[in-house]
PDB file of C-alpha atoms in Angstrom:
ATOM      1  CA  MET A 446     -25.564  21.787   2.760  1.00  0.00           C
ATOM      2  CA  CYS A 447     -22.137  20.914   1.856  1.00  0.00           C
ATOM      3  CA  VAL A 448     -19.514  22.050   4.697  1.00  0.00           C
ATOM      4  CA  ILE A 449     -18.188  24.736   2.855  1.00  0.00           C
ATOM      5  CA  CYS A 450     -21.987  25.959   2.171  1.00  0.00           C
ATOM      6  CA  GLN A 451     -22.414  26.071   5.977  1.00  0.00           C
ATOM      7  CA  SER A 452     -19.306  28.024   6.701  1.00  0.00           C
ATOM      8  CA  LEU A 453     -19.680  30.532   4.197  1.00  0.00           C
ATOM      9  CA  THR A 454     -23.378  31.049   3.360  1.00  0.00           C
ATOM     10  CA  SER A 455     -24.863  29.336   6.113  1.00  0.00           C
ATOM     11  CA  TYR A 456     -28.220  32.308   5.981  1.00  0.00           C
ATOM     12  CA  LYS A 457     -28.524  30.022   2.192  1.00  0.00           C
ATOM     13  CA  GLU A 458     -31.192  27.403   2.283  1.00  0.00           C
ATOM     14  CA  ARG A 459     -29.916  25.219  -0.540  1.00  0.00           C
ATOM     15  CA  CYS A 460     -26.468  24.467  -1.180  1.00  0.00           C
ATOM     16  CA  ASP A 461     -24.312  25.727  -3.884  1.00  0.00           C
ATOM     17  CA  TYR A 462     -23.376  22.695  -4.928  1.00  0.00           C
ATOM     18  CA  ASP A 463     -26.656  21.084  -5.013  1.00  0.00           C
ATOM     19  CA  GLY A 464     -27.170  21.315  -9.003  1.00  0.00           C
ATOM     20  CA  LEU A 465     -24.142  19.784  -9.588  1.00  0.00           C
ATOM     21  CA  GLU A 466     -24.944  16.158 -11.564  1.00  0.00           C
ATOM     22  CA  GLY A 467     -23.104  14.571  -9.275  1.00  0.00           C
ATOM     23  CA  ILE A 468     -22.193  16.767  -7.217  1.00  0.00           C
ATOM     24  CA  GLY A 469     -24.721  16.938  -4.193  1.00  0.00           C
ATOM     25  CA  ASP A 470     -23.695  17.636  -0.891  1.00  0.00           C
ATOM     26  CA  PHE A 471     -20.081  16.736  -2.212  1.00  0.00           C
ATOM     27  CA  ALA A 472     -17.626  18.811  -0.816  1.00  0.00           C
ATOM     28  CA  ALA A 473     -13.627  18.380  -1.186  1.00  0.00           C
ATOM     29  CA  PHE A 474     -10.591  19.268   1.119  1.00  0.00           C
ATOM     30  CA  SER A 475      -6.542  19.197   0.973  1.00  0.00           C
ATOM     31  CA  GLU A 476      -4.048  19.583   2.253  1.00  0.00           C
ATOM     32  CA  ASN A 477      -3.122  23.043   1.293  1.00  0.00           C
ATOM     33  CA  ALA A 478      -1.867  24.900   4.499  1.00  0.00           C
ATOM     34  CA  GLY A 479       0.772  22.111   5.804  1.00  0.00           C
ATOM     35  CA  ASP A 480       1.174  19.326   7.190  1.00  0.00           C
ATOM     36  CA  ALA A 481      -1.601  17.821   9.283  1.00  0.00           C
ATOM     37  CA  PRO A 482      -0.226  16.860  12.652  1.00  0.00           C
ATOM     38  CA  ALA A 483      -0.845  13.411  13.807  1.00  0.00           C
ATOM     39  CA  SER A 484      -2.992  14.967  17.376  1.00  0.00           C
ATOM     40  CA  ILE A 485      -5.604  16.465  18.194  1.00  0.00           C
ATOM     41  CA  ALA A 486      -4.496  19.382  17.182  1.00  0.00           C
ATOM     42  CA  THR A 487      -5.208  19.070  14.028  1.00  0.00           C
ATOM     43  CA  PRO A 488      -6.242  21.621  11.790  1.00  0.00           C
ATOM     44  CA  TYR A 489      -8.561  19.175   9.642  1.00  0.00           C
ATOM     45  CA  SER A 490     -11.904  18.072   9.614  1.00  0.00           C
ATOM     46  CA  VAL A 491     -13.908  16.239   6.725  1.00  0.00           C
ATOM     47  CA  SER A 492     -17.829  15.830   6.834  1.00  0.00           C
ATOM     48  CA  VAL A 493     -19.861  12.785   6.456  1.00  0.00           C
ATOM     49  CA  GLY A 494     -20.099  12.283   1.902  1.00  0.00           C
ATOM     50  CA  ASP A 495     -17.185  14.196   1.826  1.00  0.00           C
ATOM     51  CA  THR A 496     -13.571  13.253   1.119  1.00  0.00           C
ATOM     52  CA  PHE A 497     -10.352  14.946   2.019  1.00  0.00           C
ATOM     53  CA  ASP A 498      -6.687  14.984   0.399  1.00  0.00           C
ATOM     54  CA  GLY A 499      -3.443  15.073   1.534  1.00  0.00           C
ATOM     55  CA  THR A 500       0.053  14.109   1.311  1.00  0.00           C
ATOM     56  CA  LEU A 501       2.441  11.796   3.620  1.00  0.00           C
ATOM     57  CA  GLY A 502       6.121  12.697   4.220  1.00  0.00           C
ATOM     58  CA  ALA A 503       8.113   8.870   4.549  1.00  0.00           C
ATOM     59  CA  GLY A 504       7.021   7.908   8.236  1.00  0.00           C
ATOM     60  CA  ASP A 505       5.074  11.182   8.265  1.00  0.00           C
ATOM     61  CA  THR A 506       1.015  10.337   9.941  1.00  0.00           C
ATOM     62  CA  ASP A 507      -1.934  12.329   9.746  1.00  0.00           C
ATOM     63  CA  TRP A 508      -5.167  13.081  11.682  1.00  0.00           C
ATOM     64  CA  ILE A 509      -7.872  14.380  10.266  1.00  0.00           C
ATOM     65  CA  ALA A 510     -11.418  15.003  12.653  1.00  0.00           C
ATOM     66  CA  ILE A 511     -14.958  13.939  11.716  1.00  0.00           C
ATOM     67  CA  ASN A 512     -18.052  15.067  14.132  1.00  0.00           C
ATOM     68  CA  VAL A 513     -20.318  11.490  14.915  1.00  0.00           C
ATOM     69  CA  VAL A 514     -22.994  10.693  16.743  1.00  0.00           C
ATOM     70  CA  GLN A 515     -23.355   8.170  18.753  1.00  0.00           C
ATOM     71  CA  GLY A 516     -25.111   5.311  17.610  1.00  0.00           C
ATOM     72  CA  GLN A 517     -24.586   6.767  14.164  1.00  0.00           C
ATOM     73  CA  THR A 518     -22.897   3.848  12.010  1.00  0.00           C
ATOM     74  CA  TYR A 519     -19.711   5.317   9.400  1.00  0.00           C
ATOM     75  CA  GLU A 520     -18.399   3.912   6.080  1.00  0.00           C
ATOM     76  CA  ILE A 521     -14.474   5.222   6.332  1.00  0.00           C
ATOM     77  CA  SER A 522     -11.998   4.668   3.618  1.00  0.00           C
ATOM     78  CA  LEU A 523      -8.158   5.566   2.897  1.00  0.00           C
ATOM     79  CA  THR A 524      -6.652   5.112  -0.833  1.00  0.00           C
ATOM     80  CA  GLY A 525      -3.781   5.980  -2.013  1.00  0.00           C
ATOM     81  CA  ILE A 526      -4.446   8.527  -5.612  1.00  0.00           C
ATOM     82  CA  GLY A 527      -3.237   9.769  -8.226  1.00  0.00           C
ATOM     83  CA  GLY A 528       0.701   8.565  -9.656  1.00  0.00           C
ATOM     84  CA  SER A 529       1.884   8.846  -6.249  1.00  0.00           C
ATOM     85  CA  GLY A 530      -0.198   7.697  -4.356  1.00  0.00           C
ATOM     86  CA  ILE A 531       0.586   5.932  -1.094  1.00  0.00           C
ATOM     87  CA  ALA A 532       0.850   1.843  -1.966  1.00  0.00           C
ATOM     88  CA  ASP A 533      -0.468   0.331   1.275  1.00  0.00           C
ATOM     89  CA  PRO A 534      -2.685   2.510   3.328  1.00  0.00           C
ATOM     90  CA  TYR A 535      -3.150   1.761   6.927  1.00  0.00           C
ATOM     91  CA  MET A 536      -5.808   3.740   9.320  1.00  0.00           C
ATOM     92  CA  ARG A 537      -6.169   3.964  12.709  1.00  0.00           C
ATOM     93  CA  LEU A 538      -9.442   5.514  14.517  1.00  0.00           C
ATOM     94  CA  TYR A 539      -8.702   7.710  18.024  1.00  0.00           C
ATOM     95  CA  ASP A 540     -11.311   8.907  20.318  1.00  0.00           C
ATOM     96  CA  ALA A 541     -11.945  12.642  21.044  1.00  0.00           C
ATOM     97  CA  GLU A 542      -9.224  12.704  23.619  1.00  0.00           C
ATOM     98  CA  GLY A 543      -7.243  10.893  20.729  1.00  0.00           C
ATOM     99  CA  ASP A 544      -7.192   7.345  23.047  1.00  0.00           C
ATOM    100  CA  TYR A 545      -6.328   4.809  20.269  1.00  0.00           C
ATOM    101  CA  ILE A 546      -9.647   3.234  19.042  1.00  0.00           C
ATOM    102  CA  GLY A 547      -8.782   0.238  16.640  1.00  0.00           C
ATOM    103  CA  TYR A 548      -7.203   0.381  13.230  1.00  0.00           C
ATOM    104  CA  ASN A 549      -8.182  -1.171   9.229  1.00  0.00           C
ATOM    105  CA  ASP A 550      -5.678  -2.795   6.701  1.00  0.00           C
ATOM    106  CA  ASP A 551      -6.405  -3.644   3.936  1.00  0.00           C
ATOM    107  CA  GLY A 552     -10.408  -4.292   4.564  1.00  0.00           C
ATOM    108  CA  GLY A 553     -11.585  -2.623   1.022  1.00  0.00           C
ATOM    109  CA  PRO A 554     -10.313  -3.740  -2.448  1.00  0.00           C
ATOM    110  CA  GLY A 555      -6.930  -4.722  -2.648  1.00  0.00           C
ATOM    111  CA  LEU A 556      -4.340  -2.985  -0.348  1.00  0.00           C
ATOM    112  CA  THR A 557      -6.696  -0.277   0.519  1.00  0.00           C
ATOM    113  CA  SER A 558      -8.242  -0.214   4.366  1.00  0.00           C
ATOM    114  CA  PHE A 559     -11.957   0.429   4.431  1.00  0.00           C
ATOM    115  CA  ALA A 560     -14.905  -0.094   7.633  1.00  0.00           C
ATOM    116  CA  THR A 561     -17.444   0.761   9.282  1.00  0.00           C
ATOM    117  CA  TYR A 562     -17.623   2.038  12.286  1.00  0.00           C
ATOM    118  CA  THR A 563     -20.619   2.924  14.610  1.00  0.00           C
ATOM    119  CA  ALA A 564     -19.975   6.012  16.972  1.00  0.00           C
ATOM    120  CA  THR A 565     -20.287   5.305  20.564  1.00  0.00           C
ATOM    121  CA  TYR A 566     -20.383   8.677  21.846  1.00  0.00           C
ATOM    122  CA  THR A 567     -21.542  12.281  20.102  1.00  0.00           C
ATOM    123  CA  GLY A 568     -17.951  14.441  19.481  1.00  0.00           C
ATOM    124  CA  VAL A 569     -15.223  14.774  17.445  1.00  0.00           C
ATOM    125  CA  LEU A 570     -14.254  11.045  16.269  1.00  0.00           C
ATOM    126  CA  TYR A 571     -10.122  11.393  14.728  1.00  0.00           C
ATOM    127  CA  VAL A 572      -8.461   9.319  11.608  1.00  0.00           C
ATOM    128  CA  SER A 573      -4.919   8.956  10.951  1.00  0.00           C
ATOM    129  CA  ALA A 574      -3.732   8.317   7.461  1.00  0.00           C
ATOM    130  CA  GLU A 575      -0.457   6.334   7.558  1.00  0.00           C
ATOM    131  CA  GLU A 576       1.194   4.133   4.733  1.00  0.00           C
ATOM    132  CA  PHE A 577       1.991   0.485   5.362  1.00  0.00           C
ATOM    133  CA  ASN A 578       6.080   0.560   5.412  1.00  0.00           C
ATOM    134  CA  TYR A 579       5.982   4.207   5.874  1.00  0.00           C
ATOM    135  CA  ASN A 580       6.561   5.185   2.344  1.00  0.00           C
ATOM    136  CA  ALA A 581       5.756   8.662   1.223  1.00  0.00           C
ATOM    137  CA  GLY A 582       2.498   9.520  -0.937  1.00  0.00           C
ATOM    138  CA  ASP A 583      -0.732  11.216  -2.268  1.00  0.00           C
ATOM    139  CA  TYR A 584      -3.945   9.598  -0.027  1.00  0.00           C
ATOM    140  CA  ARG A 585      -8.101  10.282   0.273  1.00  0.00           C
ATOM    141  CA  VAL A 586     -10.194  10.207   3.012  1.00  0.00           C
ATOM    142  CA  THR A 587     -13.256   9.575   2.690  1.00  0.00           C
ATOM    143  CA  VAL A 588     -16.424   9.257   5.174  1.00  0.00           C
ATOM    144  CA  ASN A 589     -20.049   8.349   3.875  1.00  0.00           C
ATOM    145  CA  ALA A 590     -23.044   6.697   6.028  1.00  0.00           C
ATOM    146  CA  GLY A 591     -23.040   3.428   6.870  1.00  0.00           C
ATOM    147  CA  THR A 592     -24.751   0.132   7.926  1.00  0.00           C
ATOM    148  CA  ALA A 593     -24.380  -0.939  11.064  1.00  0.00           C
ATOM    149  CA  TYR A 594     -20.838  -3.798  11.912  1.00  0.00           C
ATOM    150  CA  SER A 595     -17.155  -2.494  12.887  1.00  0.00           C
ATOM    151  CA  GLN A 596     -14.424  -3.538  11.489  1.00  0.00           C
ATOM    152  CA  PHE A 597     -12.030  -2.093  13.388  1.00  0.00           C
ATOM    153  CA  THR A 598      -9.498  -4.332  15.665  1.00  0.00           C
ATOM    154  CA  HIS A 599      -8.606  -3.478  18.500  1.00  0.00           C
TER     155      HIS A 599
END
C-alpha cells in the first residue's frame, strides 16, 4: 500500500492505486510546501517504491527522510528532471542524528547519482539532494528495494 493510502485510508485493505496499470504501490511526493531544509528538521520523506520531486536554488541542499530497516538494502537515485533539471546530481547520506555516512557522485548513467545502501540500523536515513556545481534546478529522488552491496564512499 502506498504512503498516501496508509496515511489517509489505513482502514482499507488495498491501495486505491492498485488497479492502475504500472502504478502499484507508487506514490509521488513533491516539495510544494516550501523549501526542504538541509537538516533532520526536514518535513519531507519518501518510502521504498516512491519518488520525491524537488527544486534546488543556487547553492541549495535539500534533505529527504527515508525510514529504513536494519539489514535491508535500498537503491537510491538522484536525477535532474524536466527542462530545468540539475545537471550534475550529488547525493549524500546522513544517519538519524544527522551524522554524515557517505556520498555518491556519478554512480548511475551519465552524471546521475545512484547507489545501493544496506541499513546498519532501523530508523531514519536522510538523503541530501545537491548539484555538484551548486547550480539551481529540479530533481527527483527515487528509493527502491535493492540487492546487498554499498556504493557510498566515506
